[in-house]
């Protein structure tokens, strides 16, 4: 099984690692998150580690990336969760790992802006159906902040 633990990468040590926004990195990051929302959902089960990562996100500080995305809505958080490197192997993985590492060091403001933009992406119908199914689980719903999805 793929290890979906995210370690401590979601909370950079520096509160504002970059003072100037880098639109290219932000756009690259949005495109990484976007592909998980607009591509057909082919999974038959809930992604491995989702519940543990969701529980961790709910207890993370407000400036942690995972919490920023969760506050933007479950859809945005799911895209973040799927995009954050696990142990899986796929074409383009190294570039995605590098892009996500750079993204983690962006300012809180830029990460919030990115999360808000990801939350506005209209998902593929199969992704929306999967999200709806995931949100039917009562213990999962209890972990969520007031909904924006």
PDB file of C-alpha atoms in Angstrom:
ATOM      1  CA  UNK A   1       0.000   0.000   0.000  1.00  0.00           C
ATOM      2  CA  UNK A   2       1.066   3.553  -0.641  1.00  0.00           C
ATOM      3  CA  UNK A   3       2.203   5.517   2.404  1.00  0.00           C
ATOM      4  CA  UNK A   4       0.151   8.711   2.440  1.00  0.00           C
ATOM      5  CA  UNK A   5       1.693  10.147   5.584  1.00  0.00           C
ATOM      6  CA  UNK A   6       2.662  13.725   5.027  1.00  0.00           C
ATOM      7  CA  UNK A   7       5.167  14.235   7.822  1.00  0.00           C
ATOM      8  CA  UNK A   8       5.824  17.822   8.771  1.00  0.00           C
ATOM      9  CA  UNK A   9       6.195  19.294   5.289  1.00  0.00           C
ATOM     10  CA  UNK A  10       2.910  21.173   5.477  1.00  0.00           C
ATOM     11  CA  UNK A  11       4.136  23.676   8.078  1.00  0.00           C
ATOM     12  CA  UNK A  12       7.277  25.431   6.913  1.00  0.00           C
ATOM     13  CA  UNK A  13       9.543  26.840   9.611  1.00  0.00           C
ATOM     14  CA  UNK A  14       9.458  30.298   8.104  1.00  0.00           C
ATOM     15  CA  UNK A  15       6.098  32.041   8.386  1.00  0.00           C
ATOM     16  CA  UNK A  16       6.685  34.064   5.237  1.00  0.00           C
ATOM     17  CA  UNK A  17       9.357  32.227   3.289  1.00  0.00           C
ATOM     18  CA  UNK A  18       8.990  34.447   0.215  1.00  0.00           C
ATOM     19  CA  UNK A  19       7.969  38.075   0.280  1.00  0.00           C
ATOM     20  CA  UNK A  20       7.141  38.367  -3.415  1.00  0.00           C
ATOM     21  CA  UNK A  21       4.594  35.999  -4.945  1.00  0.00           C
ATOM     22  CA  UNK A  22       5.891  33.789  -7.716  1.00  0.00           C
ATOM     23  CA  UNK A  23       2.915  33.477 -10.044  1.00  0.00           C
ATOM     24  CA  UNK A  24       4.629  30.749 -12.063  1.00  0.00           C
ATOM     25  CA  UNK A  25       5.041  28.514  -9.019  1.00  0.00           C
ATOM     26  CA  UNK A  26       1.500  29.289  -7.879  1.00  0.00           C
ATOM     27  CA  UNK A  27       0.106  28.487 -11.329  1.00  0.00           C
ATOM     28  CA  UNK A  28       2.196  25.303 -11.555  1.00  0.00           C
ATOM     29  CA  UNK A  29       0.838  24.264  -8.167  1.00  0.00           C
ATOM     30  CA  UNK A  30      -2.748  25.009  -9.164  1.00  0.00           C
ATOM     31  CA  UNK A  31      -2.288  22.872 -12.274  1.00  0.00           C
ATOM     32  CA  UNK A  32      -1.001  19.984 -10.152  1.00  0.00           C
ATOM     33  CA  UNK A  33      -4.025  20.226  -7.845  1.00  0.00           C
ATOM     34  CA  UNK A  34      -6.379  20.773 -10.784  1.00  0.00           C
ATOM     35  CA  UNK A  35      -5.475  17.520 -12.509  1.00  0.00           C
ATOM     36  CA  UNK A  36      -6.713  15.553  -9.496  1.00  0.00           C
ATOM     37  CA  UNK A  37     -10.092  17.270  -9.696  1.00  0.00           C
ATOM     38  CA  UNK A  38     -10.756  17.334 -13.433  1.00  0.00           C
ATOM     39  CA  UNK A  39      -9.532  13.848 -14.339  1.00  0.00           C
ATOM     40  CA  UNK A  40     -11.908  10.909 -14.205  1.00  0.00           C
ATOM     41  CA  UNK A  41     -12.023   9.243 -10.773  1.00  0.00           C
ATOM     42  CA  UNK A  42     -11.062   5.616 -11.347  1.00  0.00           C
ATOM     43  CA  UNK A  43     -10.514   4.550  -7.742  1.00  0.00           C
ATOM     44  CA  UNK A  44     -12.875   2.003  -6.271  1.00  0.00           C
ATOM     45  CA  UNK A  45     -12.026   2.792  -2.653  1.00  0.00           C
ATOM     46  CA  UNK A  46     -11.314   5.839  -0.542  1.00  0.00           C
ATOM     47  CA  UNK A  47      -7.638   6.783  -0.975  1.00  0.00           C
ATOM     48  CA  UNK A  48      -5.383   5.080   1.557  1.00  0.00           C
ATOM     49  CA  UNK A  49      -4.577   7.297   4.513  1.00  0.00           C
ATOM     50  CA  UNK A  50      -7.301   9.849   3.788  1.00  0.00           C
ATOM     51  CA  UNK A  51      -8.998   9.660   7.183  1.00  0.00           C
ATOM     52  CA  UNK A  52      -5.744   9.916   9.149  1.00  0.00           C
ATOM     53  CA  UNK A  53      -4.593  12.858   7.014  1.00  0.00           C
ATOM     54  CA  UNK A  54      -7.980  14.546   7.406  1.00  0.00           C
ATOM     55  CA  UNK A  55      -7.842  14.116  11.183  1.00  0.00           C
ATOM     56  CA  UNK A  56      -4.316  15.567  11.198  1.00  0.00           C
ATOM     57  CA  UNK A  57      -5.407  18.525   9.058  1.00  0.00           C
ATOM     58  CA  UNK A  58      -8.215  19.382  11.473  1.00  0.00           C
ATOM     59  CA  UNK A  59      -5.768  19.625  14.372  1.00  0.00           C
ATOM     60  CA  UNK A  60      -3.022  21.448  12.456  1.00  0.00           C
ATOM     61  CA  UNK A  61      -2.369  25.108  13.062  1.00  0.00           C
ATOM     62  CA  UNK A  62      -4.222  27.628  10.902  1.00  0.00           C
ATOM     63  CA  UNK A  63      -1.070  28.466   8.907  1.00  0.00           C
ATOM     64  CA  UNK A  64      -0.270  24.864   7.953  1.00  0.00           C
ATOM     65  CA  UNK A  65      -0.880  24.150   4.294  1.00  0.00           C
ATOM     66  CA  UNK A  66      -3.084  21.136   4.968  1.00  0.00           C
ATOM     67  CA  UNK A  67      -5.326  23.264   7.225  1.00  0.00           C
ATOM     68  CA  UNK A  68      -5.369  26.156   4.753  1.00  0.00           C
ATOM     69  CA  UNK A  69      -6.689  23.803   2.073  1.00  0.00           C
ATOM     70  CA  UNK A  70      -9.202  22.184   4.435  1.00  0.00           C
ATOM     71  CA  UNK A  71     -10.510  25.618   5.401  1.00  0.00           C
ATOM     72  CA  UNK A  72     -11.029  26.302   1.685  1.00  0.00           C
ATOM     73  CA  UNK A  73     -13.247  23.205   1.507  1.00  0.00           C
ATOM     74  CA  UNK A  74     -13.061  19.434   1.334  1.00  0.00           C
ATOM     75  CA  UNK A  75     -12.629  19.479  -2.454  1.00  0.00           C
ATOM     76  CA  UNK A  76      -9.557  21.725  -2.220  1.00  0.00           C
ATOM     77  CA  UNK A  77      -8.154  19.649   0.638  1.00  0.00           C
ATOM     78  CA  UNK A  78      -8.689  16.410  -1.300  1.00  0.00           C
ATOM     79  CA  UNK A  79      -6.746  17.829  -4.259  1.00  0.00           C
ATOM     80  CA  UNK A  80      -3.952  18.834  -1.864  1.00  0.00           C
ATOM     81  CA  UNK A  81      -3.967  15.397  -0.205  1.00  0.00           C
ATOM     82  CA  UNK A  82      -3.767  13.591  -3.549  1.00  0.00           C
ATOM     83  CA  UNK A  83      -1.044  15.905  -4.871  1.00  0.00           C
ATOM     84  CA  UNK A  84       1.163  15.685  -1.794  1.00  0.00           C
ATOM     85  CA  UNK A  85       3.870  13.096  -2.395  1.00  0.00           C
ATOM     86  CA  UNK A  86       3.354   9.647  -0.969  1.00  0.00           C
ATOM     87  CA  UNK A  87       5.384   6.593  -1.829  1.00  0.00           C
ATOM     88  CA  UNK A  88       3.731   5.954  -5.207  1.00  0.00           C
ATOM     89  CA  UNK A  89       5.598   6.042  -8.491  1.00  0.00           C
ATOM     90  CA  UNK A  90       4.261   7.713 -11.626  1.00  0.00           C
ATOM     91  CA  UNK A  91       5.562   9.600 -14.615  1.00  0.00           C
ATOM     92  CA  UNK A  92       6.357  13.174 -13.628  1.00  0.00           C
ATOM     93  CA  UNK A  93       6.540  12.358  -9.911  1.00  0.00           C
ATOM     94  CA  UNK A  94       9.932  14.024  -9.366  1.00  0.00           C
ATOM     95  CA  UNK A  95       8.799  17.295 -10.943  1.00  0.00           C
ATOM     96  CA  UNK A  96       5.634  17.235  -8.829  1.00  0.00           C
ATOM     97  CA  UNK A  97       7.613  16.529  -5.639  1.00  0.00           C
ATOM     98  CA  UNK A  98       9.895  19.475  -6.404  1.00  0.00           C
ATOM     99  CA  UNK A  99       7.004  21.807  -7.245  1.00  0.00           C
ATOM    100  CA  UNK A 100       5.183  20.870  -4.040  1.00  0.00           C
ATOM    101  CA  UNK A 101       8.343  21.397  -1.959  1.00  0.00           C
ATOM    102  CA  UNK A 102       8.689  24.921  -3.367  1.00  0.00           C
ATOM    103  CA  UNK A 103       4.966  25.561  -2.852  1.00  0.00           C
ATOM    104  CA  UNK A 104       5.198  24.596   0.848  1.00  0.00           C
ATOM    105  CA  UNK A 105       7.626  27.482   1.387  1.00  0.00           C
ATOM    106  CA  UNK A 106       5.400  30.150  -0.104  1.00  0.00           C
ATOM    107  CA  UNK A 107       3.775  32.740   2.083  1.00  0.00           C
ATOM    108  CA  UNK A 108       0.607  31.954   3.969  1.00  0.00           C
ATOM    109  CA  UNK A 109      -1.191  34.510   1.813  1.00  0.00           C
ATOM    110  CA  UNK A 110      -0.089  32.800  -1.409  1.00  0.00           C
ATOM    111  CA  UNK A 111      -1.035  29.351  -0.100  1.00  0.00           C
ATOM    112  CA  UNK A 112      -4.468  30.666   0.917  1.00  0.00           C
ATOM    113  CA  UNK A 113      -4.934  32.280  -2.487  1.00  0.00           C
ATOM    114  CA  UNK A 114      -3.980  29.006  -4.158  1.00  0.00           C
ATOM    115  CA  UNK A 115      -6.373  26.994  -1.966  1.00  0.00           C
ATOM    116  CA  UNK A 116      -9.219  29.406  -2.721  1.00  0.00           C
ATOM    117  CA  UNK A 117      -8.552  29.118  -6.448  1.00  0.00           C
ATOM    118  CA  UNK A 118      -8.418  25.317  -6.250  1.00  0.00           C
ATOM    119  CA  UNK A 119     -11.745  25.348  -4.378  1.00  0.00           C
ATOM    120  CA  UNK A 120     -13.334  27.112  -7.374  1.00  0.00           C
ATOM    121  CA  UNK A 121     -12.330  24.396  -9.852  1.00  0.00           C
ATOM    122  CA  UNK A 122     -15.324  22.519 -11.222  1.00  0.00           C
ATOM    123  CA  UNK A 123     -14.529  18.830 -10.756  1.00  0.00           C
ATOM    124  CA  UNK A 124     -15.149  15.994 -13.182  1.00  0.00           C
ATOM    125  CA  UNK A 125     -18.560  14.436 -12.523  1.00  0.00           C
ATOM    126  CA  UNK A 126     -16.907  11.231 -11.271  1.00  0.00           C
ATOM    127  CA  UNK A 127     -14.762  13.213  -8.826  1.00  0.00           C
ATOM    128  CA  UNK A 128     -17.838  15.065  -7.561  1.00  0.00           C
ATOM    129  CA  UNK A 129     -19.624  11.729  -7.099  1.00  0.00           C
ATOM    130  CA  UNK A 130     -16.623  10.330  -5.197  1.00  0.00           C
ATOM    131  CA  UNK A 131     -16.496  13.424  -2.969  1.00  0.00           C
ATOM    132  CA  UNK A 132     -20.208  13.103  -2.245  1.00  0.00           C
ATOM    133  CA  UNK A 133     -19.723   9.443  -1.352  1.00  0.00           C
ATOM    134  CA  UNK A 134     -16.747  10.242   0.907  1.00  0.00           C
ATOM    135  CA  UNK A 135     -18.758  12.910   2.705  1.00  0.00           C
ATOM    136  CA  UNK A 136     -21.544  10.434   3.502  1.00  0.00           C
ATOM    137  CA  UNK A 137     -19.304   8.908   6.183  1.00  0.00           C
ATOM    138  CA  UNK A 138     -20.512  10.471   9.482  1.00  0.00           C
ATOM    139  CA  UNK A 139     -17.148  10.328  11.282  1.00  0.00           C
ATOM    140  CA  UNK A 140     -15.504  12.056   8.305  1.00  0.00           C
ATOM    141  CA  UNK A 141     -18.163  14.776   8.206  1.00  0.00           C
ATOM    142  CA  UNK A 142     -17.634  15.482  11.919  1.00  0.00           C
ATOM    143  CA  UNK A 143     -13.977  16.297  11.213  1.00  0.00           C
ATOM    144  CA  UNK A 144     -14.786  18.973   8.660  1.00  0.00           C
ATOM    145  CA  UNK A 145     -14.969  22.695   9.381  1.00  0.00           C
ATOM    146  CA  UNK A 146     -18.175  24.479   8.311  1.00  0.00           C
ATOM    147  CA  UNK A 147     -18.634  23.547   4.671  1.00  0.00           C
ATOM    148  CA  UNK A 148     -17.716  25.631   1.644  1.00  0.00           C
ATOM    149  CA  UNK A 149     -18.231  22.763  -0.847  1.00  0.00           C
TER     150      UNK A 149
END
